[in-house]
Amino acid sequence: MRPQTHSSSSSTDRRLNSLLRHLQNNSNSIIMDSQTTIISSSPTSAFNTNHSVFANIPQGPEDPILGVTVAYNKDPSPIKLNLGVGAYRTEEGKPLVLDVVRRAEQIILNDRSRVKEYLPITGLPDFNKFSAKLIFGNDSPAIQENRIVTVQCLSGTGSLRVGAEFLARHYHERTIYIPQPTWGNHPKVFTIAGLSVKYYRYYDPTTRGLDFQGLLEDLRSAPSGAIVLLHACAHNPTGVDPTLEQWEQIRQLMRSRGLLPFFDSAYQGFASGNLDADAQSVRIFVADGGECFAAQSYAKNMGLYGERVGALSIVCKSTDVASRVESQLKLVIRPMYSNPPIHGASIVATILKDRNMFSEWTVELKAMADRIISMRQQLFDALRARGTPGDWSHIIKQIGMFTFTGLNTEQVKFMTKEYHIYMTSDGRISMAGLSSRTVPHLADAIHAAVTRVA
Ligand code: PGU
C-alpha cells in the first residue's frame, strides 16, 4: 500500500505554511520574524514531533543478494543453509580469517611506528604498487614503463564506482556493455555514475555455457569506443569463463573496434587456485600495449570482505597521460570519501611484499579454491546417486565460487520454504557456503524441487 499523502488541513500545518509563505515573500526580515514566530508560539506550532519530513518515503526493496542473508538471519530453523552471498565458509560452516592475515595483523599491531594518520587520496603507496604487480604480473612492461595508475579504493565495488565516475566525467563514450547476466550490482553502479548500460549476450541457458557467437556479434555492433565490462575470471553468476583462445578473439575484436575494456577482478585465485592463471585475461589485453581499466577486490581471495580493500588501475599509453589521469582520479575521490581506510590495505601490503607471507597466502588460497572444487564434485555425485532428472555436469564444469544451477524462481522459493535453503532467485548457489555435511541436504532439496515444482 502506498503511504498516504500528508493532509495540510491541521491548524499547525496552516501556521507552518503561512510561515513558509512569509519566508518566501519577505526574505529580508525572515530571521527576526521566524525566530519571533517560533519562540512566541507553542513548541508544536512549527515543529510537529509526530510528523516526519520523510513521511512519504516509499519502502525500498531488499538487495537481491545481501537481502538473502537478511532473510536467512530471520529464520529460526536449525537446518537452515545460506548459499546466497559469495562468502567463503569452512567445512564447519564458519567464516574464515586466513592465518596469514592474522599474522599480518599481529605484525601491524606490534609495530609502534605505525600511526593512524590520513592516507593520501590515492591510498597506501605500497598497497597500490603490489596490487598492480599482482594483477598485471611482476614483470609487466606497462608497470616498468610507468604507465599504470593504481588507486586504493573501497573493495571491488568502490573501485568500479570510482572508475565509472572517472569515465562519466572524462571519456567521450558514455555507453558501457555488461554481460547478460552479470553481478546484480553492476548495472546500478554504472547507471548511478552517469553511464548508459547495455547488455551483450554471454550465457546460453540451453548449453549452460558461453554464448560465444552472441557475445562476438553484440560487441561487433557496439559503437566504436564503447566501454565493455569483462569479468576477469570466475564469472558471477554463471561460473562460465571464455577459454584463453576465446579471450584472444575477444581482444582482437575489441581492439579492432576501439572498445575500452573494464575488467572486474573479484575472484583472482578463486577460479583455478593460481593467481597468475586467473589474471591471464587481463594480461593479454595489457600485453598489446592498449589501454584498459581493472577493478580488484581482496574480499574473497584474502577473505577481507568487511575491510573493504580493493584497487582501481588504469593502464594508459604513456607516463604523461597516466599522471594526468591520476590527478583527475584524485578529484573524483576527494569529494566522495576523501581518502581510503588504512587497516585492510596495510594487511594486504604486508602480505604482498613479504616473500614468505605471500607464499603462505597462495597455499591458503589454493586450499579454499580446492575445497570449492571438491564441493562441486560432491554435489554432482549426490544428485547422480539420487537419480535427479537432468544433466548436472555443469556443476563440475563451472568455475569459481558459484554454480548457476538452472533452477527457476519457483523452485528456489520451494527450497527456501521447505528446506530452509537460501539462495538468489536466479538459481545461483555459492559453493563456498557448502560443506560435506550439508551437501546431502542440498541434494535432497534440489531433487525435490526438480521432481515436484515445474
Ligand atoms: N564484482 C563481482 C563480480 C562480485 O561478485 C562482487 C561481490 C563484487 C564485484 C564486489 O565485491 P566487494 O565486496 O565490493 O569487493 N559479489 C558477491 C558479494 C556480495 C555482494 O553482492 O556484494 C556476491 O555474492 O555476488
CSV table of C-alpha atoms and ligand atoms in Angstrom, one decimal:
chain,number,residue,atom,x,y,z
A,1,MET,CA,0.0,0.0,0.0
A,2,ARG,CA,1.3,3.5,-0.8
A,3,PRO,CA,1.7,5.7,2.3
A,4,GLN,CA,-0.9,8.4,2.5
A,5,THR,CA,0.0,11.8,1.3
A,6,HIS,CA,0.1,14.1,4.2
A,7,SER,CA,-3.0,16.4,4.6
A,8,SER,CA,-2.2,20.0,5.3
A,9,SER,CA,-5.6,20.8,6.9
A,10,SER,CA,-4.5,20.9,10.5
A,11,SER,CA,-4.1,24.3,12.2
A,12,THR,CA,-0.4,23.5,12.8
A,13,ASP,CA,0.2,23.0,9.2
A,14,ARG,CA,-1.7,26.1,8.2
A,15,ARG,CA,0.5,28.1,10.5
A,16,LEU,CA,3.6,26.3,9.1
A,17,ASN,CA,2.5,27.1,5.6
A,18,SER,CA,1.9,30.7,6.4
A,19,LEU,CA,5.3,30.9,7.9
A,20,LEU,CA,6.9,29.3,4.8
A,21,ARG,CA,5.0,31.8,2.6
A,22,HIS,CA,6.3,34.6,4.8
A,23,LEU,CA,9.8,33.3,4.4
A,24,GLN,CA,9.5,33.1,0.7
A,25,ASN,CA,7.9,36.5,0.2
A,26,ASN,CA,9.9,38.5,2.7
A,27,SER,CA,13.5,37.4,2.6
A,28,ASN,CA,14.9,40.4,4.3
A,29,SER,CA,13.0,40.1,7.6
A,30,ILE,CA,12.9,36.3,7.7
A,31,ILE,CA,15.4,35.7,10.5
A,32,MET,CA,13.8,38.0,13.1
A,33,ASP,CA,10.3,37.1,12.0
A,34,SER,CA,10.8,33.4,12.0
A,35,GLN,CA,12.5,33.4,15.4
A,36,THR,CA,9.8,35.6,16.8
A,37,THR,CA,7.1,33.2,15.5
A,38,ILE,CA,8.8,30.1,16.8
A,39,ILE,CA,9.5,31.5,20.3
A,40,SER,CA,6.2,33.1,20.8
A,41,SER,CA,4.0,30.1,19.8
A,42,SER,CA,3.8,26.6,21.3
A,43,PRO,CA,6.7,24.2,20.5
A,44,THR,CA,4.4,22.2,18.2
A,45,SER,CA,3.4,25.1,16.1
A,46,ALA,CA,6.4,24.9,13.7
A,47,PHE,CA,7.9,21.6,14.7
A,48,ASN,CA,5.4,18.8,15.0
A,49,THR,CA,7.1,15.9,16.8
A,50,ASN,CA,4.8,13.4,15.3
A,51,HIS,CA,5.3,14.3,11.7
A,52,SER,CA,8.3,13.1,9.8
A,53,VAL,CA,9.7,15.1,6.9
A,54,PHE,CA,10.2,11.7,5.3
A,55,ALA,CA,6.6,10.7,5.8
A,56,ASN,CA,6.0,10.0,2.2
A,57,ILE,CA,9.2,7.9,1.6
A,58,PRO,CA,8.4,4.6,0.0
A,59,GLN,CA,9.7,1.3,1.4
A,60,GLY,CA,12.8,0.2,-0.6
A,61,PRO,CA,13.2,-3.4,-1.7
A,62,GLU,CA,15.9,-5.6,0.0
A,63,ASP,CA,19.1,-6.1,-2.1
A,64,PRO,CA,18.7,-9.3,-4.3
A,65,ILE,CA,22.0,-10.7,-2.9
A,66,LEU,CA,22.6,-9.2,0.5
A,67,GLY,CA,18.9,-9.4,1.3
A,68,VAL,CA,19.2,-13.2,1.1
A,69,THR,CA,21.3,-13.0,4.3
A,70,VAL,CA,18.8,-10.8,5.9
A,71,ALA,CA,16.0,-13.4,5.3
A,72,TYR,CA,18.4,-16.2,6.4
A,73,ASN,CA,19.2,-14.5,9.7
A,74,LYS,CA,15.4,-14.2,10.5
A,75,ASP,CA,14.8,-18.0,10.0
A,76,PRO,CA,15.0,-19.9,13.4
A,77,SER,CA,15.3,-23.3,11.7
A,78,PRO,CA,18.4,-25.3,12.9
A,79,ILE,CA,18.9,-26.8,9.4
A,80,LYS,CA,19.0,-23.5,7.5
A,81,LEU,CA,21.7,-23.0,5.0
A,82,ASN,CA,22.9,-19.7,3.4
A,83,LEU,CA,24.1,-20.2,-0.1
A,84,GLY,CA,23.2,-16.7,-1.2
A,85,VAL,CA,26.2,-14.3,-0.6
A,86,GLY,CA,29.5,-15.2,-2.2
A,87,ALA,CA,31.5,-15.6,1.1
A,88,TYR,CA,33.8,-18.5,1.9
A,89,ARG,CA,32.9,-20.8,4.8
A,90,THR,CA,34.9,-23.6,6.3
A,91,GLU,CA,33.9,-27.3,6.4
A,92,GLU,CA,32.3,-26.4,9.7
A,93,GLY,CA,30.3,-23.7,8.0
A,94,LYS,CA,32.2,-20.9,9.7
A,95,PRO,CA,33.6,-17.7,8.2
A,96,LEU,CA,37.4,-17.9,7.7
A,97,VAL,CA,40.1,-15.5,8.7
A,98,LEU,CA,43.3,-16.6,6.9
A,99,ASP,CA,46.3,-17.5,9.2
A,100,VAL,CA,48.4,-15.2,7.1
A,101,VAL,CA,46.0,-12.3,7.7
A,102,ARG,CA,46.1,-12.9,11.4
A,103,ARG,CA,49.9,-12.9,11.2
A,104,ALA,CA,50.0,-9.7,9.2
A,105,GLU,CA,47.6,-8.0,11.7
A,106,GLN,CA,49.9,-9.1,14.6
A,107,ILE,CA,52.9,-7.5,12.8
A,108,ILE,CA,50.9,-4.3,12.3
A,109,LEU,CA,49.8,-4.3,15.9
A,110,ASN,CA,53.3,-4.8,17.2
A,111,ASP,CA,54.8,-2.0,15.1
A,112,ARG,CA,54.6,1.1,17.3
A,113,SER,CA,55.8,3.3,14.4
A,114,ARG,CA,52.5,2.8,12.6
A,115,VAL,CA,50.1,5.6,13.1
A,116,LYS,CA,46.5,6.4,12.1
A,117,GLU,CA,47.1,9.5,10.0
A,118,TYR,CA,45.1,10.0,6.8
A,119,LEU,CA,46.3,8.1,3.8
A,120,PRO,CA,46.9,10.1,0.6
A,121,ILE,CA,43.8,10.4,-1.6
A,122,THR,CA,45.1,7.6,-3.7
A,123,GLY,CA,45.7,5.3,-0.8
A,124,LEU,CA,48.7,3.4,0.6
A,125,PRO,CA,51.6,3.6,-2.0
A,126,ASP,CA,52.9,0.1,-1.3
A,127,PHE,CA,49.5,-1.4,-1.5
A,128,ASN,CA,49.0,0.2,-4.9
A,129,LYS,CA,52.4,-0.9,-6.2
A,130,PHE,CA,52.0,-4.5,-5.2
A,131,SER,CA,48.3,-4.7,-6.2
A,132,ALA,CA,49.3,-3.7,-9.8
A,133,LYS,CA,52.0,-6.4,-9.8
A,134,LEU,CA,49.5,-9.0,-8.6
A,135,ILE,CA,47.1,-8.4,-11.4
A,136,PHE,CA,49.4,-7.3,-14.3
A,137,GLY,CA,52.3,-9.6,-13.4
A,138,ASN,CA,55.7,-8.9,-11.7
A,139,ASP,CA,57.4,-8.3,-15.0
A,140,SER,CA,54.6,-6.3,-16.7
A,141,PRO,CA,56.2,-3.9,-19.2
A,142,ALA,CA,53.3,-1.5,-18.6
A,143,ILE,CA,54.4,-1.3,-14.9
A,144,GLN,CA,58.1,-0.9,-15.8
A,145,GLU,CA,57.1,1.9,-18.3
A,146,ASN,CA,55.3,3.7,-15.5
A,147,ARG,CA,52.0,4.0,-17.4
A,148,ILE,CA,49.7,2.4,-15.0
A,149,VAL,CA,47.9,4.4,-12.3
A,150,THR,CA,46.6,2.4,-9.3
A,151,VAL,CA,44.5,3.9,-6.6
A,152,GLN,CA,43.3,2.1,-3.4
A,153,CYS,CA,39.5,2.1,-3.3
A,154,LEU,CA,36.7,0.6,-1.2
A,155,SER,CA,36.9,-3.0,-2.3
A,156,GLY,CA,35.7,-4.1,-5.7
A,157,THR,CA,32.5,-2.1,-5.6
A,158,GLY,CA,34.3,1.1,-4.8
A,159,SER,CA,36.9,0.5,-7.5
A,160,LEU,CA,34.2,0.0,-10.1
A,161,ARG,CA,32.4,3.1,-8.9
A,162,VAL,CA,35.5,5.4,-9.0
A,163,GLY,CA,36.3,4.0,-12.5
A,164,ALA,CA,32.7,4.7,-13.6
A,165,GLU,CA,32.7,8.2,-12.2
A,166,PHE,CA,36.0,9.0,-13.9
A,167,LEU,CA,34.7,7.6,-17.2
A,168,ALA,CA,31.5,9.6,-17.0
A,169,ARG,CA,33.5,12.8,-16.5
A,170,HIS,CA,36.4,12.3,-18.9
A,171,TYR,CA,35.6,9.7,-21.6
A,172,HIS,CA,33.8,10.6,-24.8
A,173,GLU,CA,31.6,7.4,-25.0
A,174,ARG,CA,29.0,7.0,-22.2
A,175,THR,CA,27.8,3.5,-23.0
A,176,ILE,CA,29.0,0.5,-21.1
A,177,TYR,CA,28.2,-3.0,-22.3
A,178,ILE,CA,27.9,-5.6,-19.5
A,179,PRO,CA,27.3,-9.3,-19.8
A,180,GLN,CA,23.8,-10.8,-19.7
A,181,PRO,CA,23.6,-12.0,-16.9
A,182,THR,CA,26.1,-10.3,-14.5
A,183,TRP,CA,26.6,-9.4,-10.9
A,184,GLY,CA,23.4,-7.6,-9.9
A,185,ASN,CA,25.2,-4.5,-8.6
A,186,HIS,CA,26.9,-3.8,-11.9
A,187,PRO,CA,24.1,-2.0,-13.7
A,188,LYS,CA,23.4,0.1,-10.6
A,189,VAL,CA,27.0,1.2,-10.1
A,190,PHE,CA,27.4,2.3,-13.7
A,191,THR,CA,24.0,3.9,-14.1
A,192,ILE,CA,24.3,5.9,-10.9
A,193,ALA,CA,27.7,7.2,-12.1
A,194,GLY,CA,26.0,8.5,-15.3
A,195,LEU,CA,26.9,5.8,-17.8
A,196,SER,CA,24.3,4.2,-20.0
A,197,VAL,CA,24.2,0.5,-19.5
A,198,LYS,CA,23.6,-2.0,-22.4
A,199,TYR,CA,24.0,-5.8,-22.3
A,200,TYR,CA,25.9,-8.2,-24.5
A,201,ARG,CA,25.0,-11.8,-24.8
A,202,TYR,CA,27.1,-14.0,-22.6
A,203,TYR,CA,25.3,-17.1,-21.3
A,204,ASP,CA,23.4,-19.7,-23.3
A,205,PRO,CA,20.8,-21.5,-21.0
A,206,THR,CA,20.4,-24.4,-23.4
A,207,THR,CA,24.1,-25.4,-23.3
A,208,ARG,CA,24.7,-23.8,-19.9
A,209,GLY,CA,27.8,-22.5,-21.4
A,210,LEU,CA,29.2,-19.4,-23.1
A,211,ASP,CA,27.2,-17.9,-26.0
A,212,PHE,CA,30.4,-17.0,-27.8
A,213,GLN,CA,28.8,-16.2,-31.2
A,214,GLY,CA,26.2,-13.9,-29.5
A,215,LEU,CA,29.0,-12.2,-27.5
A,216,LEU,CA,31.1,-11.5,-30.6
A,217,GLU,CA,28.1,-10.3,-32.6
A,218,ASP,CA,27.0,-7.9,-29.9
A,219,LEU,CA,30.5,-6.5,-29.4
A,220,ARG,CA,30.9,-6.2,-33.1
A,221,SER,CA,27.8,-4.0,-33.3
A,222,ALA,CA,28.7,-1.9,-30.3
A,223,PRO,CA,29.5,1.8,-31.1
A,224,SER,CA,33.2,2.4,-31.6
A,225,GLY,CA,34.8,3.4,-28.3
A,226,ALA,CA,32.1,1.9,-26.1
A,227,ILE,CA,33.2,0.6,-22.7
A,228,VAL,CA,32.9,-3.2,-22.2
A,229,LEU,CA,32.8,-4.7,-18.7
A,230,LEU,CA,34.6,-8.1,-18.6
A,231,HIS,CA,34.8,-10.5,-15.6
A,232,ALA,CA,38.5,-11.3,-15.4
A,233,CYS,CA,37.7,-14.9,-14.2
A,234,ALA,CA,35.0,-16.9,-12.4
A,235,HIS,CA,32.1,-15.1,-14.0
A,236,ASN,CA,29.4,-14.2,-11.5
A,237,PRO,CA,26.7,-15.6,-11.5
A,238,THR,CA,27.3,-18.2,-14.3
A,239,GLY,CA,30.7,-19.7,-13.5
A,240,VAL,CA,31.3,-19.7,-17.2
A,241,ASP,CA,34.6,-18.2,-18.5
A,242,PRO,CA,35.9,-17.9,-22.0
A,243,THR,CA,38.9,-20.1,-22.8
A,244,LEU,CA,42.2,-18.4,-23.5
A,245,GLU,CA,41.7,-18.8,-27.2
A,246,GLN,CA,38.3,-17.1,-26.9
A,247,TRP,CA,39.8,-14.3,-24.8
A,248,GLU,CA,42.3,-13.8,-27.6
A,249,GLN,CA,39.5,-13.4,-30.1
A,250,ILE,CA,37.6,-11.1,-27.8
A,251,ARG,CA,40.7,-9.0,-27.5
A,252,GLN,CA,41.3,-8.8,-31.3
A,253,LEU,CA,37.7,-7.8,-31.9
A,254,MET,CA,37.6,-5.2,-29.1
A,255,ARG,CA,40.9,-3.6,-30.2
A,256,SER,CA,39.8,-3.5,-33.9
A,257,ARG,CA,36.6,-1.8,-32.8
A,258,GLY,CA,38.3,0.6,-30.4
A,259,LEU,CA,36.2,-0.7,-27.4
A,260,LEU,CA,37.6,0.1,-24.0
A,261,PRO,CA,38.0,-2.9,-21.6
A,262,PHE,CA,37.0,-2.6,-18.0
A,263,PHE,CA,37.9,-5.7,-16.1
A,264,ASP,CA,36.2,-6.6,-12.8
A,265,SER,CA,38.6,-8.9,-10.9
A,266,ALA,CA,36.8,-10.0,-7.8
A,267,TYR,CA,38.0,-13.7,-7.7
A,268,GLN,CA,41.7,-13.8,-8.7
A,269,GLY,CA,43.0,-17.1,-7.3
A,270,PHE,CA,39.5,-18.5,-6.7
A,271,ALA,CA,38.9,-19.9,-10.2
A,272,SER,CA,42.0,-22.1,-10.6
A,273,GLY,CA,43.7,-21.7,-7.3
A,274,ASN,CA,46.5,-19.9,-9.1
A,275,LEU,CA,46.8,-16.2,-9.0
A,276,ASP,CA,48.7,-15.8,-12.3
A,277,ALA,CA,46.5,-18.2,-14.3
A,278,ASP,CA,43.4,-16.3,-13.1
A,279,ALA,CA,44.9,-13.0,-14.4
A,280,GLN,CA,45.6,-14.2,-17.9
A,281,SER,CA,42.6,-12.5,-19.5
A,282,VAL,CA,43.7,-9.1,-18.2
A,283,ARG,CA,47.3,-9.7,-19.1
A,284,ILE,CA,46.7,-10.5,-22.7
A,285,PHE,CA,44.9,-7.1,-23.1
A,286,VAL,CA,47.7,-5.2,-21.4
A,287,ALA,CA,50.4,-7.0,-23.4
A,288,ASP,CA,49.1,-5.5,-26.7
A,289,GLY,CA,50.0,-2.0,-25.4
A,290,GLY,CA,46.4,-0.8,-25.4
A,291,GLU,CA,44.5,0.9,-22.6
A,292,CYS,CA,42.3,-0.8,-20.1
A,293,PHE,CA,40.7,-0.5,-16.6
A,294,ALA,CA,40.9,-3.1,-13.9
A,295,ALA,CA,39.0,-3.2,-10.6
A,296,GLN,CA,40.5,-5.6,-8.0
A,297,SER,CA,38.9,-6.9,-4.8
A,298,TYR,CA,40.6,-8.6,-1.8
A,299,ALA,CA,37.3,-9.5,-0.3
A,300,LYS,CA,37.3,-13.1,-1.5
A,301,ASN,CA,40.9,-14.0,-2.2
A,302,MET,CA,42.2,-12.7,1.2
A,303,GLY,CA,38.9,-13.1,3.0
A,304,LEU,CA,38.9,-9.3,3.8
A,305,TYR,CA,35.2,-8.8,3.0
A,306,GLY,CA,34.4,-6.3,5.7
A,307,GLU,CA,37.7,-4.4,5.5
A,308,ARG,CA,36.7,-3.0,2.1
A,309,VAL,CA,40.0,-3.2,0.4
A,310,GLY,CA,40.5,-3.1,-3.4
A,311,ALA,CA,42.2,-1.1,-6.1
A,312,LEU,CA,41.4,0.5,-9.4
A,313,SER,CA,44.1,0.5,-12.1
A,314,ILE,CA,44.0,2.4,-15.3
A,315,VAL,CA,46.6,1.3,-17.9
A,316,CYS,CA,47.5,4.3,-20.1
A,317,LYS,CA,49.6,4.7,-23.3
A,318,SER,CA,52.2,6.9,-21.6
A,319,THR,CA,53.6,8.1,-18.3
A,320,ASP,CA,52.4,11.5,-19.1
A,321,VAL,CA,48.8,10.5,-19.7
A,322,ALA,CA,48.9,8.3,-16.6
A,323,SER,CA,50.0,11.2,-14.4
A,324,ARG,CA,47.2,13.4,-15.7
A,325,VAL,CA,44.7,10.6,-15.2
A,326,GLU,CA,45.9,10.2,-11.6
A,327,SER,CA,45.4,13.9,-11.0
A,328,GLN,CA,41.8,13.6,-12.2
A,329,LEU,CA,41.1,10.4,-10.2
A,330,LYS,CA,42.1,12.4,-7.1
A,331,LEU,CA,39.4,15.0,-7.9
A,332,VAL,CA,36.9,12.2,-8.3
A,333,ILE,CA,37.8,10.5,-4.9
A,334,ARG,CA,38.2,13.6,-2.7
A,335,PRO,CA,34.6,14.7,-2.6
A,336,MET,CA,33.3,11.0,-2.4
A,337,TYR,CA,35.2,9.7,0.7
A,338,SER,CA,38.3,11.9,0.8
A,339,ASN,CA,40.8,9.0,1.2
A,340,PRO,CA,40.5,5.3,1.9
A,341,PRO,CA,40.9,3.3,5.2
A,342,ILE,CA,44.3,2.2,6.3
A,343,HIS,CA,43.9,-1.1,8.1
A,344,GLY,CA,42.9,-3.5,5.3
A,345,ALA,CA,45.4,-2.0,2.8
A,346,SER,CA,48.2,-2.4,5.4
A,347,ILE,CA,47.3,-6.1,5.8
A,348,VAL,CA,47.4,-6.7,2.1
A,349,ALA,CA,50.7,-4.7,1.6
A,350,THR,CA,52.3,-6.6,4.5
A,351,ILE,CA,51.5,-9.9,2.8
A,352,LEU,CA,52.2,-9.0,-0.8
A,353,LYS,CA,55.7,-7.6,-0.1
A,354,ASP,CA,57.0,-10.4,2.0
A,355,ARG,CA,58.0,-13.4,0.0
A,356,ASN,CA,57.2,-15.9,2.8
A,357,MET,CA,53.9,-14.4,3.7
A,358,PHE,CA,53.0,-14.2,0.0
A,359,SER,CA,53.6,-17.9,-0.5
A,360,GLU,CA,51.8,-18.8,2.7
A,361,TRP,CA,48.8,-16.9,1.3
A,362,THR,CA,48.9,-18.8,-2.0
A,363,VAL,CA,48.7,-22.1,-0.1
A,364,GLU,CA,45.7,-20.9,1.9
A,365,LEU,CA,44.0,-19.5,-1.2
A,366,LYS,CA,44.6,-22.8,-3.1
A,367,ALA,CA,43.0,-24.7,-0.2
A,368,MET,CA,39.9,-22.5,-0.4
A,369,ALA,CA,39.7,-23.0,-4.2
A,370,ASP,CA,40.2,-26.7,-3.8
A,371,ARG,CA,37.5,-27.1,-1.2
A,372,ILE,CA,35.0,-25.3,-3.5
A,373,ILE,CA,36.0,-27.7,-6.4
A,374,SER,CA,35.5,-30.7,-4.1
A,375,MET,CA,32.0,-29.4,-3.2
A,376,ARG,CA,31.2,-29.3,-6.9
A,377,GLN,CA,32.1,-33.0,-7.2
A,378,GLN,CA,30.3,-34.0,-4.0
A,379,LEU,CA,27.1,-32.2,-5.1
A,380,PHE,CA,27.2,-33.7,-8.6
A,381,ASP,CA,27.8,-37.2,-7.1
A,382,ALA,CA,24.9,-36.7,-4.6
A,383,LEU,CA,22.5,-35.7,-7.4
A,384,ARG,CA,23.6,-38.7,-9.5
A,385,ALA,CA,23.1,-41.0,-6.6
A,386,ARG,CA,19.5,-39.8,-6.2
A,387,GLY,CA,18.8,-40.1,-9.9
A,388,THR,CA,17.8,-36.5,-10.0
A,389,PRO,CA,16.4,-35.8,-13.5
A,390,GLY,CA,18.5,-33.6,-15.8
A,391,ASP,CA,22.1,-33.2,-16.8
A,392,TRP,CA,24.0,-31.8,-13.8
A,393,SER,CA,27.5,-31.9,-15.4
A,394,HIS,CA,27.6,-28.0,-15.4
A,395,ILE,CA,28.1,-28.2,-11.6
A,396,ILE,CA,31.6,-29.7,-12.1
A,397,LYS,CA,32.3,-27.7,-15.3
A,398,GLN,CA,31.5,-24.2,-13.9
A,399,ILE,CA,34.3,-22.2,-12.5
A,400,GLY,CA,34.7,-20.2,-9.2
A,401,MET,CA,32.5,-19.5,-6.3
A,402,PHE,CA,29.1,-20.1,-7.8
A,403,THR,CA,27.0,-22.7,-9.6
A,404,PHE,CA,24.3,-21.3,-11.8
A,405,THR,CA,22.1,-24.3,-11.2
A,406,GLY,CA,19.3,-23.7,-13.8
A,407,LEU,CA,16.7,-23.9,-11.0
A,408,ASN,CA,13.9,-21.4,-11.6
A,409,THR,CA,12.5,-18.8,-9.2
A,410,GLU,CA,9.6,-21.1,-8.1
A,411,GLN,CA,12.0,-24.0,-7.4
A,412,VAL,CA,14.2,-21.6,-5.4
A,413,LYS,CA,11.2,-20.4,-3.4
A,414,PHE,CA,10.2,-24.0,-2.7
A,415,MET,CA,13.7,-24.9,-1.5
A,416,THR,CA,13.7,-22.0,0.9
A,417,LYS,CA,10.2,-22.7,2.2
A,418,GLU,CA,10.5,-26.5,2.6
A,419,TYR,CA,14.3,-26.9,3.1
A,420,HIS,CA,15.4,-23.6,4.6
A,421,ILE,CA,18.0,-23.2,1.9
A,422,TYR,CA,18.7,-19.6,1.0
A,423,MET,CA,20.0,-18.6,-2.5
A,424,THR,CA,19.5,-15.9,-5.0
A,425,SER,CA,16.2,-16.1,-7.0
A,426,ASP,CA,18.1,-16.7,-10.3
A,427,GLY,CA,19.1,-20.1,-9.1
A,428,ARG,CA,22.7,-19.2,-8.2
A,429,ILE,CA,24.3,-21.1,-5.3
A,430,SER,CA,27.5,-20.1,-3.5
A,431,MET,CA,29.5,-23.4,-3.5
A,432,ALA,CA,31.8,-21.8,-0.8
A,433,GLY,CA,28.8,-21.9,1.6
A,434,LEU,CA,28.5,-25.7,1.3
A,435,SER,CA,30.3,-28.5,3.3
A,436,SER,CA,30.4,-32.3,3.2
A,437,ARG,CA,27.8,-32.2,6.0
A,438,THR,CA,25.3,-30.0,4.1
A,439,VAL,CA,25.7,-31.5,0.6
A,440,PRO,CA,23.1,-34.3,1.2
A,441,HIS,CA,20.5,-31.7,2.5
A,442,LEU,CA,21.0,-29.6,-0.6
A,443,ALA,CA,20.9,-32.6,-2.9
A,444,ASP,CA,17.6,-33.7,-1.3
A,445,ALA,CA,16.2,-30.2,-1.8
A,446,ILE,CA,17.2,-29.9,-5.4
A,447,HIS,CA,15.9,-33.4,-6.1
A,448,ALA,CA,12.5,-32.5,-4.5
A,449,ALA,CA,12.4,-29.1,-6.3
A,450,VAL,CA,13.1,-30.6,-9.7
A,451,THR,CA,10.7,-33.5,-9.3
A,452,ARG,CA,7.8,-31.6,-7.6
A,453,VAL,CA,8.0,-28.0,-8.9
A,454,ALA,CA,7.7,-27.2,-12.6
B,1,PGU,N1,32.4,-7.8,-8.7
B,1,PGU,C1,31.8,-9.0,-8.7
B,1,PGU,C2,31.8,-9.8,-9.9
B,1,PGU,C3,31.3,-9.6,-7.5
B,1,PGU,O1,30.8,-10.8,-7.5
B,1,PGU,C4,31.4,-8.8,-6.3
B,1,PGU,C5,30.9,-9.4,-5.0
B,1,PGU,C6,32.0,-7.6,-6.3
B,1,PGU,C7,32.5,-7.1,-7.5
B,1,PGU,C8,32.1,-6.7,-5.2
B,1,PGU,O2,32.8,-7.2,-4.1
B,1,PGU,P1,33.4,-6.3,-3.0
B,1,PGU,O3,32.9,-6.9,-1.7
B,1,PGU,O4,32.9,-4.9,-3.2
B,1,PGU,O5,34.9,-6.3,-3.1
B,1,PGU,N2,29.8,-10.2,-5.1
B,1,PGU,C9,29.4,-11.1,-4.0
B,1,PGU,C10,29.4,-10.5,-2.6
B,1,PGU,C11,28.1,-9.9,-2.2
B,1,PGU,C12,27.7,-8.7,-3.0
B,1,PGU,O6,26.8,-8.8,-3.8
B,1,PGU,O7,28.3,-7.6,-2.8
B,1,PGU,C13,28.2,-11.9,-4.5
B,1,PGU,O8,27.7,-12.7,-3.7
B,1,PGU,O9,27.8,-11.7,-5.6
